[in-house]
mmCIF file of N, CA and C in Angstrom:
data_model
loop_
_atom_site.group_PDB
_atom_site.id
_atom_site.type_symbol
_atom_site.label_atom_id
_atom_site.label_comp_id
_atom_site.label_asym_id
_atom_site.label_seq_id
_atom_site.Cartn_x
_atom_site.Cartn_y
_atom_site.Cartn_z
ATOM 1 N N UNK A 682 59.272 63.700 161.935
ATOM 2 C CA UNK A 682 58.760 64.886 161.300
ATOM 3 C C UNK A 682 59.734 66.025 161.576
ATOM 4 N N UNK A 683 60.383 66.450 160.753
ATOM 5 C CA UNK A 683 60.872 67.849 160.910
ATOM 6 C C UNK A 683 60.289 68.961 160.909
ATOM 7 N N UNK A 684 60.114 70.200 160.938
ATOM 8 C CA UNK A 684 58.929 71.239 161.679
ATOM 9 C C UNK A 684 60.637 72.162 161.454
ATOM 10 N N UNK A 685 59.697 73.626 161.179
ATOM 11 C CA UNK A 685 60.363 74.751 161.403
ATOM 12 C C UNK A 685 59.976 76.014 161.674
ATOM 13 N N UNK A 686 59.971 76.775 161.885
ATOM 14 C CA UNK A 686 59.478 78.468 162.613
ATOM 15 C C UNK A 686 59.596 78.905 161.903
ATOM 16 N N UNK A 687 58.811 79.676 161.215
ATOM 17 C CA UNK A 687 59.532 80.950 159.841
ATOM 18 C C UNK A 687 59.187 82.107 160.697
ATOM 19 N N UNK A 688 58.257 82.489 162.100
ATOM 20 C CA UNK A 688 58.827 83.828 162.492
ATOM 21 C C UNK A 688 60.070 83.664 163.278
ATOM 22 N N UNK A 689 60.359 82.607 163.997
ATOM 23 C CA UNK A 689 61.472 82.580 164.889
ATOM 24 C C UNK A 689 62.396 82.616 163.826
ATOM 25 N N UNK A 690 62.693 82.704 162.447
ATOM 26 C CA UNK A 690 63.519 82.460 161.521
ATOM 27 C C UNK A 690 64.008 83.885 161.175
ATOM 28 N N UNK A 691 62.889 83.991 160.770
ATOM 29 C CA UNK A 691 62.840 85.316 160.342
ATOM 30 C C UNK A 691 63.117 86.543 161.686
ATOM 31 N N UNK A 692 62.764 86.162 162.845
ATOM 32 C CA UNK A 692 63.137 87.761 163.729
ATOM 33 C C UNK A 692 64.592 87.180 164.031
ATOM 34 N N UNK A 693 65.285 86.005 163.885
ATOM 35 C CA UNK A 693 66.015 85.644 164.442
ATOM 36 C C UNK A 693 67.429 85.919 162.942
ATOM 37 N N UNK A 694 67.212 85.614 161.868
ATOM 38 C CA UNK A 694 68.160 85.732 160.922
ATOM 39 C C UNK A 694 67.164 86.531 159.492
ATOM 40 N N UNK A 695 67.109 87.564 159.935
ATOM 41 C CA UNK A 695 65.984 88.270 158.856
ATOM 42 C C UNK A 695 65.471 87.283 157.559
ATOM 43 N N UNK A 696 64.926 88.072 156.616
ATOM 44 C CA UNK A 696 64.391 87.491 155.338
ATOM 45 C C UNK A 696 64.861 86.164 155.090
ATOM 46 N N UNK A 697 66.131 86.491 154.533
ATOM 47 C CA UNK A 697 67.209 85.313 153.894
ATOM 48 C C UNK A 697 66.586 83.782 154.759
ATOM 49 N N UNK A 698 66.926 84.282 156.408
ATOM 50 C CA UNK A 698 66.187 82.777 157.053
ATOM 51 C C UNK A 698 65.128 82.346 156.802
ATOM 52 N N UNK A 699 64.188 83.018 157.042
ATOM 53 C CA UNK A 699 62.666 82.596 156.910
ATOM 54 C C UNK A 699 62.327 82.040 155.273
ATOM 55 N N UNK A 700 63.224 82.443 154.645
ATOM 56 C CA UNK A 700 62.906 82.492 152.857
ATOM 57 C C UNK A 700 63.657 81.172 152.785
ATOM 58 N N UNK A 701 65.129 81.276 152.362
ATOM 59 C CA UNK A 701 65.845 80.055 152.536
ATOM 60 C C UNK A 701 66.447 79.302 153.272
ATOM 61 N N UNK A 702 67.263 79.513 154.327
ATOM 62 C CA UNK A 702 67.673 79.213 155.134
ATOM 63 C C UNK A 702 67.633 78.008 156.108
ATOM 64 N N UNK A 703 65.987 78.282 156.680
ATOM 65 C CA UNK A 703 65.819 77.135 157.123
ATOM 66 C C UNK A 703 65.224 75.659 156.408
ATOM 67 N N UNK A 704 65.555 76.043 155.166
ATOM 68 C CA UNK A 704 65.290 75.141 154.281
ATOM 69 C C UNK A 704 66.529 74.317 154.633
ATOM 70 N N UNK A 705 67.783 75.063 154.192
ATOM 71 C CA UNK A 705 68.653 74.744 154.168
ATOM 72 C C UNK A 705 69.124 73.763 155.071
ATOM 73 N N UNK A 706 69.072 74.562 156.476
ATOM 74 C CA UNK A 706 69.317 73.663 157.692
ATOM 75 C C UNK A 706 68.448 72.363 157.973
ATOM 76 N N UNK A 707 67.071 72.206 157.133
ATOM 77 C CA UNK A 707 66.187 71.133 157.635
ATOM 78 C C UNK A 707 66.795 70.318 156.320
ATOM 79 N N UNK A 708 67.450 70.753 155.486
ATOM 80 C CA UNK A 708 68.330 69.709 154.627
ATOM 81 C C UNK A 708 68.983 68.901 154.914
ATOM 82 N N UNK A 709 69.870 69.894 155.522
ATOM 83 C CA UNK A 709 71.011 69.416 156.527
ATOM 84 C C UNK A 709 70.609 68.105 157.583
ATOM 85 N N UNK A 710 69.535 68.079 158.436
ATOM 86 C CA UNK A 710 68.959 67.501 158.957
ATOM 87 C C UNK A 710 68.953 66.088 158.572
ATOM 88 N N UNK A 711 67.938 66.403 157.834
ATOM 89 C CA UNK A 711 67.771 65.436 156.776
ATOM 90 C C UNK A 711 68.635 64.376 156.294
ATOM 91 N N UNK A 712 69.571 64.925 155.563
ATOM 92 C CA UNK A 712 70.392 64.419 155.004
ATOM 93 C C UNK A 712 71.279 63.398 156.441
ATOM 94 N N UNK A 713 71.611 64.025 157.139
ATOM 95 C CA UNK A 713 72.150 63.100 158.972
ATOM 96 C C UNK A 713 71.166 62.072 159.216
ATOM 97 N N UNK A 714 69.898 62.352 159.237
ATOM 98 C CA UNK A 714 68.842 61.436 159.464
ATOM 99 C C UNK A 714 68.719 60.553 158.352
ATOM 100 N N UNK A 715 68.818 60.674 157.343
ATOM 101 C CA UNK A 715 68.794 59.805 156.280
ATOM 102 C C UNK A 715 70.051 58.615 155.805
ATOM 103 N N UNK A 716 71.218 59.473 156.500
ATOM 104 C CA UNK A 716 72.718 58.615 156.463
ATOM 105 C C UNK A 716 72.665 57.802 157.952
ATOM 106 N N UNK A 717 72.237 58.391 158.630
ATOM 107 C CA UNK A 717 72.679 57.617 160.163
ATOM 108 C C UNK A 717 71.959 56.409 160.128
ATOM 109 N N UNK A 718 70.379 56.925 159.724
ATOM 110 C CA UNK A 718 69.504 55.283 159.731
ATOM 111 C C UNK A 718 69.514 54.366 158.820
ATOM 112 N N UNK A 719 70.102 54.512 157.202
ATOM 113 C CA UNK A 719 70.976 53.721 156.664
ATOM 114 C C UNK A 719 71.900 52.768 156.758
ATOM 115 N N UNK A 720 72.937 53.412 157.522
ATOM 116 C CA UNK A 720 74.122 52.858 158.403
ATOM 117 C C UNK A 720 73.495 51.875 159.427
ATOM 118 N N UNK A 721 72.255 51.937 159.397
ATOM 119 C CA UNK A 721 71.641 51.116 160.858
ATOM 120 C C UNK A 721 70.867 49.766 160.301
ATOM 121 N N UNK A 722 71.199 49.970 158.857
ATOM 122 C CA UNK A 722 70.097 48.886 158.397
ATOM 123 C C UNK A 722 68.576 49.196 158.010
ATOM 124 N N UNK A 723 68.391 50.367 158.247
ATOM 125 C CA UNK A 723 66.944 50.698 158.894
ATOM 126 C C UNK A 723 66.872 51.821 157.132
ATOM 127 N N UNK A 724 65.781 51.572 157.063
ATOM 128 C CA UNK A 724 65.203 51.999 155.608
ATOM 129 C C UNK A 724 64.590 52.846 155.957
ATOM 130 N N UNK A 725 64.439 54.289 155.051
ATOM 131 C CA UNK A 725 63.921 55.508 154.935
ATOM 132 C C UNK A 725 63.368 56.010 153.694
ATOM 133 N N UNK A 726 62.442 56.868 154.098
ATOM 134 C CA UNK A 726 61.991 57.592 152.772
ATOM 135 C C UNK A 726 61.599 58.738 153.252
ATOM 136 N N UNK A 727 62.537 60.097 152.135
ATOM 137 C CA UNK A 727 62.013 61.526 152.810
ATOM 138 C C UNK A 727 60.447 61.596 152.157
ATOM 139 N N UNK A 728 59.674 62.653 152.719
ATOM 140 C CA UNK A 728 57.951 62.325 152.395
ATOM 141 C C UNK A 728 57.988 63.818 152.403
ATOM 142 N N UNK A 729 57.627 64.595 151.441
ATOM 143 C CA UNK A 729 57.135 66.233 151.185
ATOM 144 C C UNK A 729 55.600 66.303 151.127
ATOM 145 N N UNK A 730 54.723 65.281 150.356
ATOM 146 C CA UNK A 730 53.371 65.659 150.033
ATOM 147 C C UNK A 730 52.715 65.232 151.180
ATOM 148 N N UNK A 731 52.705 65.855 152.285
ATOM 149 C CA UNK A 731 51.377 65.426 153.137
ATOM 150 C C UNK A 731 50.383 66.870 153.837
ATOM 151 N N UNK A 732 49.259 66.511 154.049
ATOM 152 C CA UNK A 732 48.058 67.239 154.444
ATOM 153 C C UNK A 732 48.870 68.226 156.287
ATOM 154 N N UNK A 733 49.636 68.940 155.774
ATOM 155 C CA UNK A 733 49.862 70.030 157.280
ATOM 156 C C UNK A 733 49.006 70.320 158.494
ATOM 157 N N UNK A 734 47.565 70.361 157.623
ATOM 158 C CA UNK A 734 46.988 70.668 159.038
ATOM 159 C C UNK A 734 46.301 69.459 160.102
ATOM 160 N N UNK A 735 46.466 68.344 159.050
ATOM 161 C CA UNK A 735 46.543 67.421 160.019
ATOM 162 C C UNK A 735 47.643 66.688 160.355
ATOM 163 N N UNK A 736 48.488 67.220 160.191
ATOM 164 C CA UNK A 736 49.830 66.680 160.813
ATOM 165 C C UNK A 736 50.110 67.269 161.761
ATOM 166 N N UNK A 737 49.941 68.930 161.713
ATOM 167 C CA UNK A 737 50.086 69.679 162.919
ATOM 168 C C UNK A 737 48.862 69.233 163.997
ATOM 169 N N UNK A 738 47.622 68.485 163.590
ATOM 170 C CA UNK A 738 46.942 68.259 164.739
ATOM 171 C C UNK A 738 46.871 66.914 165.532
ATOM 172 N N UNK A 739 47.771 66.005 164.707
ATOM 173 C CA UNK A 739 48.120 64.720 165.211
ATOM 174 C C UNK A 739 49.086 64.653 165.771
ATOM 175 N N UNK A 740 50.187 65.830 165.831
ATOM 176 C CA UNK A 740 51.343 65.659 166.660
ATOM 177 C C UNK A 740 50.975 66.908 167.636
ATOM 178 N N UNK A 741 50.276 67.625 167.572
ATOM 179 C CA UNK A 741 49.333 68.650 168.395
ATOM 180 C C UNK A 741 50.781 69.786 168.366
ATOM 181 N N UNK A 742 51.082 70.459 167.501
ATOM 182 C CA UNK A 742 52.105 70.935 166.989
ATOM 183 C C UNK A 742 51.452 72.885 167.179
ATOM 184 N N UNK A 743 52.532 73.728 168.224
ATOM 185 C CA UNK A 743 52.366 74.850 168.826
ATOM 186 C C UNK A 743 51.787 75.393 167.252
ATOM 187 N N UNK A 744 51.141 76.280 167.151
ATOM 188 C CA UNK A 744 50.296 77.151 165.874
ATOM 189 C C UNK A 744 51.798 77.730 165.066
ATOM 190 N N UNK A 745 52.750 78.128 165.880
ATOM 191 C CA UNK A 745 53.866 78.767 164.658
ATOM 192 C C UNK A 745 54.865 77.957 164.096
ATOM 193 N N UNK A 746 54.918 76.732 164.657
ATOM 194 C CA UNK A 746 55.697 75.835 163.708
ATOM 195 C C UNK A 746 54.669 74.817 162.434
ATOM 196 N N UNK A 747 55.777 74.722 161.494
ATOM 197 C CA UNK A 747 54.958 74.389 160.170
ATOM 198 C C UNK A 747 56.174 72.915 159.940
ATOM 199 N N UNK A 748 55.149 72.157 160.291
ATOM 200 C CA UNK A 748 55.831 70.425 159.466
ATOM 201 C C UNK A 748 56.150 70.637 158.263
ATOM 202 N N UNK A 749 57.549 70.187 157.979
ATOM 203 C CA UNK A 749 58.211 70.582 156.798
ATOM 204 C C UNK A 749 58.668 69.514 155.624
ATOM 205 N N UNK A 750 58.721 68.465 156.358
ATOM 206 C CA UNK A 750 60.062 67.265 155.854
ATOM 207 C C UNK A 750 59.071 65.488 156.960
ATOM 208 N N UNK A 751 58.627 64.909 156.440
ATOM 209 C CA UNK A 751 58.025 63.597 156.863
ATOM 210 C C UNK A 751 59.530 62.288 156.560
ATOM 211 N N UNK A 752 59.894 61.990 157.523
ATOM 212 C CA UNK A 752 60.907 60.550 157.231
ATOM 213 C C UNK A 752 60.387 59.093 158.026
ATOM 214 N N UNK A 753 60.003 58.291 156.684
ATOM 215 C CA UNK A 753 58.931 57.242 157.218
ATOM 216 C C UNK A 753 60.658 56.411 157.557
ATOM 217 N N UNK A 754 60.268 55.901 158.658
ATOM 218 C CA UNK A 754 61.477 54.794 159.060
ATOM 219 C C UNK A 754 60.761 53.125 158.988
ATOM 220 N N UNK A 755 61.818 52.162 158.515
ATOM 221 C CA UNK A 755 61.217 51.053 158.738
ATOM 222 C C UNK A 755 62.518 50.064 158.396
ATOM 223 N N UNK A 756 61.823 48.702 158.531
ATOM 224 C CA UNK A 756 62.870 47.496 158.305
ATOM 225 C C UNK A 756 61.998 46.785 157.315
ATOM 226 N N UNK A 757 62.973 47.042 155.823
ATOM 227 C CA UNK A 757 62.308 46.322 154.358
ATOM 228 C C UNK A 757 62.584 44.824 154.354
ATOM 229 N N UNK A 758 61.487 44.305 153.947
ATOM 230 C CA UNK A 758 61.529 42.438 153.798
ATOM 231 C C UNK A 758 62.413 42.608 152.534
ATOM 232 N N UNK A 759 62.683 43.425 151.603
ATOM 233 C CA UNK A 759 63.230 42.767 150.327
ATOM 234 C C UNK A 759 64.658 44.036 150.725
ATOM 235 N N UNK A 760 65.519 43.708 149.862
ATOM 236 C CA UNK A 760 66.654 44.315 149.558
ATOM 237 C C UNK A 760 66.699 45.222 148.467
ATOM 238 N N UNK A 761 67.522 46.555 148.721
ATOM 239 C CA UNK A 761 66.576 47.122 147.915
ATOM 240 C C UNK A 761 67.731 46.953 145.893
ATOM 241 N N UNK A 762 67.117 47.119 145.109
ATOM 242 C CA UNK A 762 67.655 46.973 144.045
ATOM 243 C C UNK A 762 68.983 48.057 144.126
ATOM 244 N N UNK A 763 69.737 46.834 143.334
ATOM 245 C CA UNK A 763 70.972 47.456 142.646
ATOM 246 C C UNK A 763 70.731 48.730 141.979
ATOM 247 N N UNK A 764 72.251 49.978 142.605
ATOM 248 C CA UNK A 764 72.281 51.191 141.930
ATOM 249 C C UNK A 764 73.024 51.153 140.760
ATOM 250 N N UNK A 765 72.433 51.987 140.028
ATOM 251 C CA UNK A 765 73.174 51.812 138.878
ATOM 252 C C UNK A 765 74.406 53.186 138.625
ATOM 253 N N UNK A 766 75.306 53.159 138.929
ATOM 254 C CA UNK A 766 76.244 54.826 139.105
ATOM 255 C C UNK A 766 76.388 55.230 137.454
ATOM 256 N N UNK A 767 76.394 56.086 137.264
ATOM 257 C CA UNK A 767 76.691 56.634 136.075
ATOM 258 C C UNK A 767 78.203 56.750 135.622
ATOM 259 N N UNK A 768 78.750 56.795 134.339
ATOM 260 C CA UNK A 768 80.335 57.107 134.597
ATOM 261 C C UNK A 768 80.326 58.730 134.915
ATOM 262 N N UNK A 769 81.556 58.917 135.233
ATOM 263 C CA UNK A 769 81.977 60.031 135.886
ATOM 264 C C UNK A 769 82.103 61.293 134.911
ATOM 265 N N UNK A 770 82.545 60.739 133.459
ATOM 266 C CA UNK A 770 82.398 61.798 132.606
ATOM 267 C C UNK A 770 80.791 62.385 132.317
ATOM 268 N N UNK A 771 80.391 61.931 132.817
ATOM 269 C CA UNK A 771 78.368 62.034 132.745
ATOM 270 C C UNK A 771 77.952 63.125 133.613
ATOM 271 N N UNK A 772 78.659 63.504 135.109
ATOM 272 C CA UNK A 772 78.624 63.653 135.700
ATOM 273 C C UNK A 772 79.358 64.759 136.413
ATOM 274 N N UNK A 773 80.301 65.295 135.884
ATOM 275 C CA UNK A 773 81.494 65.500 136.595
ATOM 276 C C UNK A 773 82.027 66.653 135.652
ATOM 277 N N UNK A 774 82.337 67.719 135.121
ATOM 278 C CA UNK A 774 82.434 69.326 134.265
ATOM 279 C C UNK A 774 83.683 70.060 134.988
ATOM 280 N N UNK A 775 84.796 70.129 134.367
ATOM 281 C CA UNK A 775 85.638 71.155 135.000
ATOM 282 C C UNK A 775 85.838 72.487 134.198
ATOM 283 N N UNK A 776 85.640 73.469 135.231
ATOM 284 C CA UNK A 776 85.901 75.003 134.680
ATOM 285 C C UNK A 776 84.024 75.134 133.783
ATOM 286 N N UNK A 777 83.595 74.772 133.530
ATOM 287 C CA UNK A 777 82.337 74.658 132.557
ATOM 288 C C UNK A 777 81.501 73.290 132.198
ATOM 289 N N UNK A 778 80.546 73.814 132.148
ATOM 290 C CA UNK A 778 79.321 72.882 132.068
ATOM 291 C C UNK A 778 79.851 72.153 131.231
ATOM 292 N N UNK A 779 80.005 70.688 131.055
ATOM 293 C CA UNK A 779 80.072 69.838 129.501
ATOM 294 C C UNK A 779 81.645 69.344 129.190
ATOM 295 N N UNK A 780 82.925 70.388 130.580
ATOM 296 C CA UNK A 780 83.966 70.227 130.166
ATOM 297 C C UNK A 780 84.152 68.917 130.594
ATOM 298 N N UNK A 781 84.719 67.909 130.132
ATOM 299 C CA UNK A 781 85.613 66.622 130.558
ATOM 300 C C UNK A 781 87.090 66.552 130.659
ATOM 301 N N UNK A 782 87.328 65.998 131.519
ATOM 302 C CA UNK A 782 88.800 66.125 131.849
ATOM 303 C C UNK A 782 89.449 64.441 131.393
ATOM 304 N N UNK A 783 90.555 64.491 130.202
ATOM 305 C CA UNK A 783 90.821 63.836 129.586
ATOM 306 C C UNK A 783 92.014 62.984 130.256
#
């Protein structure tokens, strides 16, 4: 479970933190936690929709931090399906939206 402070955010890096910021950084997070346990074999899924106030009372979580980010960890019986990548001109705009580089 990731968890974040929006007053410690906020007295600590005004508005901007508490507003975006620590979004940002629990991205960041995220994103490490999501590559490292990959690399491990070990299967993940980030989880946004869950019930807060009982999450804060099952992990008995201090009143000013707010559970932000849920990452279920596990080891999948199946493999997971083939990605399909897009080509790069699909994807990919130089100088402007839509430009392709020939």
């Amino acid at each position: 479970m990731l968890c974040s402070n929006p007053a410690e955010a906020l007295h600590k890096g005004g508005k901007d933190s508490e507003e975006v910021l620590r979004f940002v950084n629990l991205g960041i997070v995220a994103a490490y936690i999501l590559l490292s346990t990959h690399s491990l074999g070990i299967g993940n899924c980030p989880v946004r929709s869950f019930h807060k106030k009982a999450i804060k009372e099952l992990l008995a979580l201090p009143h000013e931090m707010e559970p932000e980010l849920l990452i279920s960890l596990g080891y999948s019986k199946e493999s997971p399906r083939k990605k399909k990548n897009r080509a790069k001109e699909e994807v990919i705009s130089f100088d402007r939206y839509g430009n392709i580089q020939k």
